[in-house]
PDB file of C-alpha atoms in Angstrom:
ATOM      1  CA  PRO A   1      -7.536  64.956 223.201  1.00  0.00           C
ATOM      2  CA  GLU A   2     -10.579  65.406 221.836  1.00  0.00           C
ATOM      3  CA  ILE A   3     -14.050  63.648 220.858  1.00  0.00           C
ATOM      4  CA  ILE A   4     -16.787  63.521 219.428  1.00  0.00           C
ATOM      5  CA  TYR A   5     -19.430  61.088 218.199  1.00  0.00           C
ATOM      6  CA  LYS A   6     -21.044  60.131 215.003  1.00  0.00           C
ATOM      7  CA  ASP A   7     -23.305  57.414 213.391  1.00  0.00           C
ATOM      8  CA  GLY A   8     -22.608  54.828 216.240  1.00  0.00           C
ATOM      9  CA  TYR A   9     -19.401  55.540 217.081  1.00  0.00           C
ATOM     10  CA  TYR A  10     -17.087  57.848 219.800  1.00  0.00           C
ATOM     11  CA  TYR A  11     -13.472  59.152 217.724  1.00  0.00           C
ATOM     12  CA  LEU A  12     -10.520  59.721 219.503  1.00  0.00           C
ATOM     13  CA  PHE A  13      -8.709  62.714 218.071  1.00  0.00           C
ATOM     14  CA  MET A  14      -5.065  62.916 219.674  1.00  0.00           C
ATOM     15  CA  ALA A  15      -1.630  64.492 219.371  1.00  0.00           C
ATOM     16  CA  TYR A  16       1.524  63.554 218.612  1.00  0.00           C
ATOM     17  CA  ASP A  17       4.822  64.117 219.291  1.00  0.00           C
ATOM     18  CA  GLY A  18       7.028  66.839 219.722  1.00  0.00           C
ATOM     19  CA  LEU A  19       4.843  70.626 218.826  1.00  0.00           C
ATOM     20  CA  ASP A  20       7.974  72.466 217.101  1.00  0.00           C
ATOM     21  CA  VAL A  21       7.494  70.839 214.202  1.00  0.00           C
ATOM     22  CA  PRO A  22       6.787  66.688 214.198  1.00  0.00           C
ATOM     23  CA  TYR A  23       3.762  67.229 215.671  1.00  0.00           C
ATOM     24  CA  ASN A  24       0.545  65.235 213.679  1.00  0.00           C
ATOM     25  CA  THR A  25      -3.672  63.706 215.014  1.00  0.00           C
ATOM     26  CA  ARG A  26      -4.447  60.429 214.963  1.00  0.00           C
ATOM     27  CA  VAL A  27      -7.533  58.900 215.553  1.00  0.00           C
ATOM     28  CA  VAL A  28      -9.115  56.072 217.274  1.00  0.00           C
ATOM     29  CA  ARG A  29     -13.049  55.548 217.508  1.00  0.00           C
ATOM     30  CA  SER A  30     -14.834  53.032 220.188  1.00  0.00           C
ATOM     31  CA  GLU A  31     -18.728  52.154 220.848  1.00  0.00           C
ATOM     32  CA  ASN A  32     -18.801  52.832 224.149  1.00  0.00           C
ATOM     33  CA  ILE A  33     -16.859  56.399 225.462  1.00  0.00           C
ATOM     34  CA  GLU A  34     -14.774  54.552 228.000  1.00  0.00           C
ATOM     35  CA  GLY A  35     -13.325  52.239 225.476  1.00  0.00           C
ATOM     36  CA  PRO A  36     -11.388  49.790 224.006  1.00  0.00           C
ATOM     37  CA  TYR A  37     -10.610  52.786 221.318  1.00  0.00           C
ATOM     38  CA  TYR A  38      -9.575  50.683 217.916  1.00  0.00           C
ATOM     39  CA  ASP A  39      -7.458  51.994 214.920  1.00  0.00           C
ATOM     40  CA  ILE A  40      -8.768  51.592 211.433  1.00  0.00           C
ATOM     41  CA  THR A  41      -6.275  48.381 211.732  1.00  0.00           C
ATOM     42  CA  SER A  42      -8.564  47.086 213.924  1.00  0.00           C
ATOM     43  CA  ARG A  43      -6.052  47.617 216.916  1.00  0.00           C
ATOM     44  CA  ASN A  44      -7.000  47.817 220.227  1.00  0.00           C
ATOM     45  CA  PHE A  45      -5.410  51.775 221.264  1.00  0.00           C
ATOM     46  CA  THR A  46      -6.530  51.225 224.262  1.00  0.00           C
ATOM     47  CA  ASN A  47      -4.246  48.247 225.967  1.00  0.00           C
ATOM     48  CA  GLY A  48      -1.434  49.025 223.680  1.00  0.00           C
ATOM     49  CA  ARG A  49       1.239  51.348 222.663  1.00  0.00           C
ATOM     50  CA  GLY A  50       3.017  53.823 220.007  1.00  0.00           C
ATOM     51  CA  ASP A  51       1.782  54.251 216.408  1.00  0.00           C
ATOM     52  CA  CYS A  52      -2.130  54.414 215.670  1.00  0.00           C
ATOM     53  CA  TYR A  53      -3.701  55.204 212.527  1.00  0.00           C
ATOM     54  CA  PRO A  54      -5.343  56.925 210.573  1.00  0.00           C
ATOM     55  CA  ILE A  55      -3.091  60.064 209.766  1.00  0.00           C
ATOM     56  CA  VAL A  56      -5.512  63.117 210.703  1.00  0.00           C
ATOM     57  CA  THR A  57      -2.792  65.154 209.893  1.00  0.00           C
ATOM     58  CA  HIS A  58       1.128  65.501 209.202  1.00  0.00           C
ATOM     59  CA  PRO A  59       4.104  68.293 208.714  1.00  0.00           C
ATOM     60  CA  TYR A  60       3.782  69.140 204.649  1.00  0.00           C
ATOM     61  CA  ARG A  61       4.437  70.757 201.552  1.00  0.00           C
ATOM     62  CA  PHE A  62       2.722  71.241 198.156  1.00  0.00           C
ATOM     63  CA  SER A  63       5.477  72.774 195.453  1.00  0.00           C
ATOM     64  CA  GLN A  64       4.656  76.347 196.623  1.00  0.00           C
ATOM     65  CA  GLY A  65       5.458  78.085 199.711  1.00  0.00           C
ATOM     66  CA  TYR A  66       6.880  76.817 202.479  1.00  0.00           C
ATOM     67  CA  GLY A  67       3.912  74.491 204.297  1.00  0.00           C
ATOM     68  CA  TRP A  68       2.876  73.827 207.304  1.00  0.00           C
ATOM     69  CA  VAL A  69       4.091  71.890 210.065  1.00  0.00           C
ATOM     70  CA  GLY A  70       3.458  71.964 213.813  1.00  0.00           C
ATOM     71  CA  ILE A  71      -0.665  70.942 212.564  1.00  0.00           C
ATOM     72  CA  SER A  72      -2.282  69.507 215.725  1.00  0.00           C
ATOM     73  CA  HIS A  73      -3.607  70.228 219.117  1.00  0.00           C
ATOM     74  CA  CYS A  74      -6.966  70.374 218.089  1.00  0.00           C
ATOM     75  CA  GLY A  75     -10.536  70.958 218.381  1.00  0.00           C
ATOM     76  CA  VAL A  76     -13.679  69.027 216.176  1.00  0.00           C
ATOM     77  CA  PHE A  77     -16.976  70.983 215.605  1.00  0.00           C
ATOM     78  CA  GLN A  78     -20.235  70.159 213.704  1.00  0.00           C
ATOM     79  CA  LYS A  79     -22.185  72.910 211.753  1.00  0.00           C
ATOM     80  CA  GLU A  80     -24.762  72.414 213.685  1.00  0.00           C
ATOM     81  CA  GLY A  81     -28.071  71.428 211.177  1.00  0.00           C
ATOM     82  CA  THR A  82     -25.255  70.165 209.057  1.00  0.00           C
ATOM     83  CA  ASP A  83     -23.175  66.821 207.833  1.00  0.00           C
ATOM     84  CA  GLU A  84     -19.757  69.616 208.364  1.00  0.00           C
ATOM     85  CA  TRP A  85     -17.438  68.921 210.588  1.00  0.00           C
ATOM     86  CA  PHE A  86     -14.201  70.654 210.887  1.00  0.00           C
ATOM     87  CA  TYR A  87     -11.044  70.891 212.407  1.00  0.00           C
ATOM     88  CA  CYS A  88      -9.450  73.848 213.849  1.00  0.00           C
ATOM     89  CA  SER A  89      -5.848  73.486 215.454  1.00  0.00           C
ATOM     90  CA  GLN A  90      -2.518  75.664 215.658  1.00  0.00           C
ATOM     91  CA  GLY A  91      -0.173  76.071 212.858  1.00  0.00           C
ATOM     92  CA  ARG A  92       3.623  76.852 212.014  1.00  0.00           C
ATOM     93  CA  LEU A  93       5.756  77.355 209.994  1.00  0.00           C
ATOM     94  CA  PRO A  94       8.893  75.781 208.979  1.00  0.00           C
ATOM     95  CA  ALA A  95      12.014  77.162 210.708  1.00  0.00           C
ATOM     96  CA  ASN A  96      13.692  79.989 208.608  1.00  0.00           C
ATOM     97  CA  VAL A  97      11.364  80.923 206.357  1.00  0.00           C
ATOM     98  CA  GLY A  98      12.005  84.357 204.772  1.00  0.00           C
ATOM     99  CA  GLY A  99      15.184  84.459 206.979  1.00  0.00           C
ATOM    100  CA  ASN A 100      12.907  84.555 210.220  1.00  0.00           C
ATOM    101  CA  ARG A 101      14.589  82.187 212.675  1.00  0.00           C
ATOM    102  CA  PHE A 102      11.602  82.683 215.274  1.00  0.00           C
ATOM    103  CA  SER A 103       9.273  81.961 212.385  1.00  0.00           C
ATOM    104  CA  ASN A 104       8.528  78.244 213.770  1.00  0.00           C
ATOM    105  CA  ALA A 105       7.571  79.836 217.354  1.00  0.00           C
ATOM    106  CA  ILE A 106       4.757  81.571 216.056  1.00  0.00           C
ATOM    107  CA  MET A 107       1.469  79.534 216.496  1.00  0.00           C
ATOM    108  CA  MET A 108      -1.019  80.049 213.580  1.00  0.00           C
ATOM    109  CA  GLY A 109      -4.908  79.454 213.879  1.00  0.00           C
ATOM    110  CA  HIS A 110      -5.704  76.961 211.388  1.00  0.00           C
ATOM    111  CA  VAL A 111      -9.445  75.958 209.839  1.00  0.00           C
ATOM    112  CA  ARG A 112      -9.977  72.664 207.825  1.00  0.00           C
ATOM    113  CA  ARG A 113     -12.345  71.013 206.528  1.00  0.00           C
ATOM    114  CA  ILE A 114     -13.585  67.050 207.066  1.00  0.00           C
ATOM    115  CA  VAL A 115     -14.130  64.845 204.974  1.00  0.00           C
ATOM    116  CA  TRP A 116     -15.309  61.011 205.816  1.00  0.00           C
ATOM    117  CA  CYS A 117     -13.471  58.061 203.932  1.00  0.00           C
ATOM    118  CA  PRO A 118     -13.705  54.569 202.732  1.00  0.00           C
ATOM    119  CA  ALA A 119     -10.657  53.122 204.495  1.00  0.00           C
ATOM    120  CA  SER A 120      -9.947  50.815 201.879  1.00  0.00           C
ATOM    121  CA  ALA A 121     -10.870  50.983 198.303  1.00  0.00           C
ATOM    122  CA  SER A 122     -12.999  47.207 199.841  1.00  0.00           C
ATOM    123  CA  GLU A 123     -14.670  49.042 202.634  1.00  0.00           C
ATOM    124  CA  PRO A 124     -16.475  52.294 200.949  1.00  0.00           C
ATOM    125  CA  ASP A 125     -19.072  51.823 204.174  1.00  0.00           C
ATOM    126  CA  ASN A 126     -16.160  52.104 206.769  1.00  0.00           C
ATOM    127  CA  LEU A 127     -15.696  55.718 207.085  1.00  0.00           C
ATOM    128  CA  TRP A 128     -13.256  57.413 209.033  1.00  0.00           C
ATOM    129  CA  PRO A 129     -12.734  61.522 209.107  1.00  0.00           C
ATOM    130  CA  ILE A 130      -9.831  63.380 207.612  1.00  0.00           C
ATOM    131  CA  ALA A 131      -8.636  66.975 207.453  1.00  0.00           C
ATOM    132  CA  LEU A 132      -8.296  68.428 203.794  1.00  0.00           C
ATOM    133  CA  PRO A 133      -4.587  69.872 203.189  1.00  0.00           C
ATOM    134  CA  GLU A 134      -6.199  73.436 202.653  1.00  0.00           C
ATOM    135  CA  ARG A 135      -7.579  75.299 204.727  1.00  0.00           C
ATOM    136  CA  TYR A 136     -11.213  76.651 204.783  1.00  0.00           C
ATOM    137  CA  ALA A 137     -11.681  79.422 202.741  1.00  0.00           C
ATOM    138  CA  ALA A 138     -15.937  79.237 202.431  1.00  0.00           C
ATOM    139  CA  VAL A 139     -15.586  78.347 198.798  1.00  0.00           C
ATOM    140  CA  PRO A 140     -19.252  78.178 197.027  1.00  0.00           C
ATOM    141  CA  ASP A 141     -20.205  74.220 197.129  1.00  0.00           C
ATOM    142  CA  SER A 142     -21.035  73.661 193.477  1.00  0.00           C
ATOM    143  CA  LYS A 143     -20.955  70.481 191.526  1.00  0.00           C
ATOM    144  CA  ILE A 144     -18.032  68.850 190.907  1.00  0.00           C
ATOM    145  CA  THR A 145     -17.351  66.957 187.464  1.00  0.00           C
ATOM    146  CA  SER A 146     -15.641  64.492 186.091  1.00  0.00           C
ATOM    147  CA  LYS A 147     -14.400  67.157 183.526  1.00  0.00           C
ATOM    148  CA  ASP A 148     -13.256  69.010 186.074  1.00  0.00           C
ATOM    149  CA  LEU A 149     -11.233  66.872 187.926  1.00  0.00           C
ATOM    150  CA  ILE A 150      -8.595  66.217 184.079  1.00  0.00           C
ATOM    151  CA  GLY A 151      -5.353  67.529 184.375  1.00  0.00           C
ATOM    152  CA  THR A 152      -2.830  68.338 187.029  1.00  0.00           C
ATOM    153  CA  TRP A 153      -2.238  67.783 190.626  1.00  0.00           C
ATOM    154  CA  GLU A 154       0.108  67.641 193.933  1.00  0.00           C
ATOM    155  CA  HIS A 155      -0.151  64.384 195.520  1.00  0.00           C
ATOM    156  CA  ILE A 156       0.967  63.848 198.648  1.00  0.00           C
ATOM    157  CA  ASN A 157       1.596  60.339 200.426  1.00  0.00           C
ATOM    158  CA  LEU A 158       0.809  61.040 204.286  1.00  0.00           C
ATOM    159  CA  VAL A 159       2.746  59.241 205.947  1.00  0.00           C
ATOM    160  CA  TYR A 160       4.562  59.219 209.333  1.00  0.00           C
ATOM    161  CA  ASP A 161       8.176  61.393 208.843  1.00  0.00           C
ATOM    162  CA  TYR A 162       9.929  62.565 212.027  1.00  0.00           C
ATOM    163  CA  ALA A 163       9.684  65.959 212.223  1.00  0.00           C
ATOM    164  CA  GLN A 164      10.300  65.538 208.155  1.00  0.00           C
ATOM    165  CA  GLN A 165       7.763  67.475 205.423  1.00  0.00           C
ATOM    166  CA  ASN A 166       6.013  65.196 203.523  1.00  0.00           C
ATOM    167  CA  LEU A 167       6.523  66.228 199.866  1.00  0.00           C
ATOM    168  CA  SER A 168       4.337  66.913 197.031  1.00  0.00           C
ATOM    169  CA  GLN A 169       4.365  64.769 193.638  1.00  0.00           C
ATOM    170  CA  ASP A 170       2.630  64.974 190.261  1.00  0.00           C
ATOM    171  CA  ILE A 171       0.050  63.093 188.387  1.00  0.00           C
ATOM    172  CA  VAL A 172      -1.905  63.734 185.636  1.00  0.00           C
ATOM    173  CA  LEU A 173      -6.120  62.863 185.334  1.00  0.00           C
ATOM    174  CA  LYS A 174      -6.259  62.382 181.849  1.00  0.00           C
ATOM    175  CA  ALA A 175      -9.762  63.144 179.775  1.00  0.00           C
ATOM    176  CA  ASP A 176      -9.127  58.446 178.562  1.00  0.00           C
ATOM    177  CA  GLY A 177      -9.437  57.276 182.051  1.00  0.00           C
ATOM    178  CA  THR A 178      -5.594  57.360 182.938  1.00  0.00           C
ATOM    179  CA  VAL A 179      -3.532  58.618 185.380  1.00  0.00           C
ATOM    180  CA  THR A 180      -0.376  58.732 184.945  1.00  0.00           C
ATOM    181  CA  GLY A 181       2.844  60.124 187.479  1.00  0.00           C
ATOM    182  CA  ALA A 182       2.907  59.187 190.769  1.00  0.00           C
ATOM    183  CA  ILE A 183       0.562  57.415 190.674  1.00  0.00           C
ATOM    184  CA  THR A 184      -0.481  54.931 187.573  1.00  0.00           C
ATOM    185  CA  GLY A 185      -3.562  53.578 186.245  1.00  0.00           C
ATOM    186  CA  LYS A 186      -6.905  54.392 186.113  1.00  0.00           C
ATOM    187  CA  TRP A 187      -9.791  56.906 187.416  1.00  0.00           C
ATOM    188  CA  SER A 188     -13.176  57.477 187.404  1.00  0.00           C
ATOM    189  CA  TYR A 189     -15.119  59.694 189.691  1.00  0.00           C
ATOM    190  CA  ASP A 190     -18.329  58.984 191.552  1.00  0.00           C
ATOM    191  CA  GLU A 191     -20.535  62.491 191.529  1.00  0.00           C
ATOM    192  CA  THR A 192     -23.505  61.756 194.367  1.00  0.00           C
ATOM    193  CA  THR A 193     -20.502  60.642 197.207  1.00  0.00           C
ATOM    194  CA  LYS A 194     -17.723  62.457 195.118  1.00  0.00           C
ATOM    195  CA  ARG A 195     -15.142  60.320 195.817  1.00  0.00           C
ATOM    196  CA  LEU A 196     -12.242  60.000 193.013  1.00  0.00           C
ATOM    197  CA  THR A 197     -10.745  56.429 192.097  1.00  0.00           C
ATOM    198  CA  LEU A 198      -6.888  56.951 191.408  1.00  0.00           C
ATOM    199  CA  GLY A 199      -5.571  53.022 190.431  1.00  0.00           C
ATOM    200  CA  ASN A 200      -6.210  51.289 194.628  1.00  0.00           C
ATOM    201  CA  VAL A 201      -6.508  54.912 195.568  1.00  0.00           C
ATOM    202  CA  VAL A 202     -10.280  56.440 197.125  1.00  0.00           C
ATOM    203  CA  VAL A 203     -10.234  59.509 197.955  1.00  0.00           C
ATOM    204  CA  CYS A 204     -13.160  62.624 198.940  1.00  0.00           C
ATOM    205  CA  VAL A 205     -12.777  65.880 196.898  1.00  0.00           C
ATOM    206  CA  GLU A 206     -13.850  69.454 197.713  1.00  0.00           C
ATOM    207  CA  ARG A 207     -13.448  72.755 196.431  1.00  0.00           C
ATOM    208  CA  GLU A 208     -11.226  75.076 198.253  1.00  0.00           C
ATOM    209  CA  LEU A 209      -8.671  77.702 197.854  1.00  0.00           C
ATOM    210  CA  ASP A 210      -4.934  76.902 196.695  1.00  0.00           C
ATOM    211  CA  TRP A 211      -3.460  79.346 198.933  1.00  0.00           C
ATOM    212  CA  GLU A 212       0.102  78.621 197.922  1.00  0.00           C
ATOM    213  CA  ALA A 213      -1.091  80.245 194.371  1.00  0.00           C
ATOM    214  CA  ASN A 214      -0.377  83.955 193.632  1.00  0.00           C
ATOM    215  CA  PRO A 215      -2.976  85.501 193.413  1.00  0.00           C
ATOM    216  CA  ARG A 216      -4.928  83.032 195.266  1.00  0.00           C
ATOM    217  CA  ARG A 217      -7.733  80.797 193.331  1.00  0.00           C
ATOM    218  CA  GLN A 218     -10.035  78.565 193.713  1.00  0.00           C
ATOM    219  CA  THR A 219      -9.613  74.810 193.403  1.00  0.00           C
ATOM    220  CA  ILE A 220     -10.035  71.240 193.981  1.00  0.00           C
ATOM    221  CA  VAL A 221      -8.171  69.055 196.504  1.00  0.00           C
ATOM    222  CA  TYR A 222      -9.238  65.310 197.824  1.00  0.00           C
ATOM    223  CA  ALA A 223      -8.503  63.698 201.111  1.00  0.00           C
ATOM    224  CA  GLY A 224      -7.904  59.409 201.814  1.00  0.00           C
ATOM    225  CA  VAL A 225      -6.717  56.918 203.298  1.00  0.00           C
ATOM    226  CA  ASP A 226      -6.145  53.558 202.913  1.00  0.00           C
ATOM    227  CA  LYS A 227      -5.286  51.479 205.935  1.00  0.00           C
ATOM    228  CA  ASN A 228      -3.427  48.309 204.701  1.00  0.00           C
ATOM    229  CA  ASN A 229      -0.442  50.527 203.745  1.00  0.00           C
ATOM    230  CA  MET A 230      -1.218  52.626 207.176  1.00  0.00           C
ATOM    231  CA  VAL A 231      -1.233  56.174 204.868  1.00  0.00           C
ATOM    232  CA  THR A 232      -3.252  59.423 203.919  1.00  0.00           C
ATOM    233  CA  TYR A 233      -3.727  60.838 200.829  1.00  0.00           C
ATOM    234  CA  TRP A 234      -3.751  64.406 200.465  1.00  0.00           C
ATOM    235  CA  GLY A 235      -3.866  66.347 197.094  1.00  0.00           C
ATOM    236  CA  LYS A 236      -4.719  69.427 195.005  1.00  0.00           C
ATOM    237  CA  LYS A 237      -5.638  70.556 191.683  1.00  0.00           C
ATOM    238  CA  ILE A 238      -2.986  73.032 189.889  1.00  0.00           C
TER     239      ILE A 238
END
């Protein structure tokens, strides 16, 4: 477990499940470091048992590459003098990557940026910490405009699925303000808050590196959460 303090709350990050493949991270919070701690659905986790939400990390795979599993056992830290927060943890490859039957046994260090996401579209000020899908690469933080977001994205519904990688589906943000594919409806973007609305989904966007691309390149990624469906959203522009 890991506890940080931000804006009146103590956030408790916890590792869930077996550490080889299903390892995932959840977070709850309290106004008192001794608890009780509540999850995003207002469930009293201190007095309860079982799952809590939101999911901060989970095994996943974009369409290119092998993806990652075992992403938990985290440390969370703040860059001094800024409001930038980071999530560091182990990460493992799935089994039998490249014919190596021991690939899942190798633990590698991962660092991801944390974004503070609205709990739902109707609660813009109820913010929760979610790790971005792509590892941190110190990409220059130039302004992201609505025009930058037009195009095809890989979208992942990060839902709890024991020992399974959540897979991506394509969505397309069109210049006319509509979104098609795995999410349909309208899309809009607030350049000041860097929040992207996709139908009924609100996500936070940042610049990061597309680690699956060959050669690797800069891209835009997002993370968000919806407490009503107990799902976290991850995505990257392709």
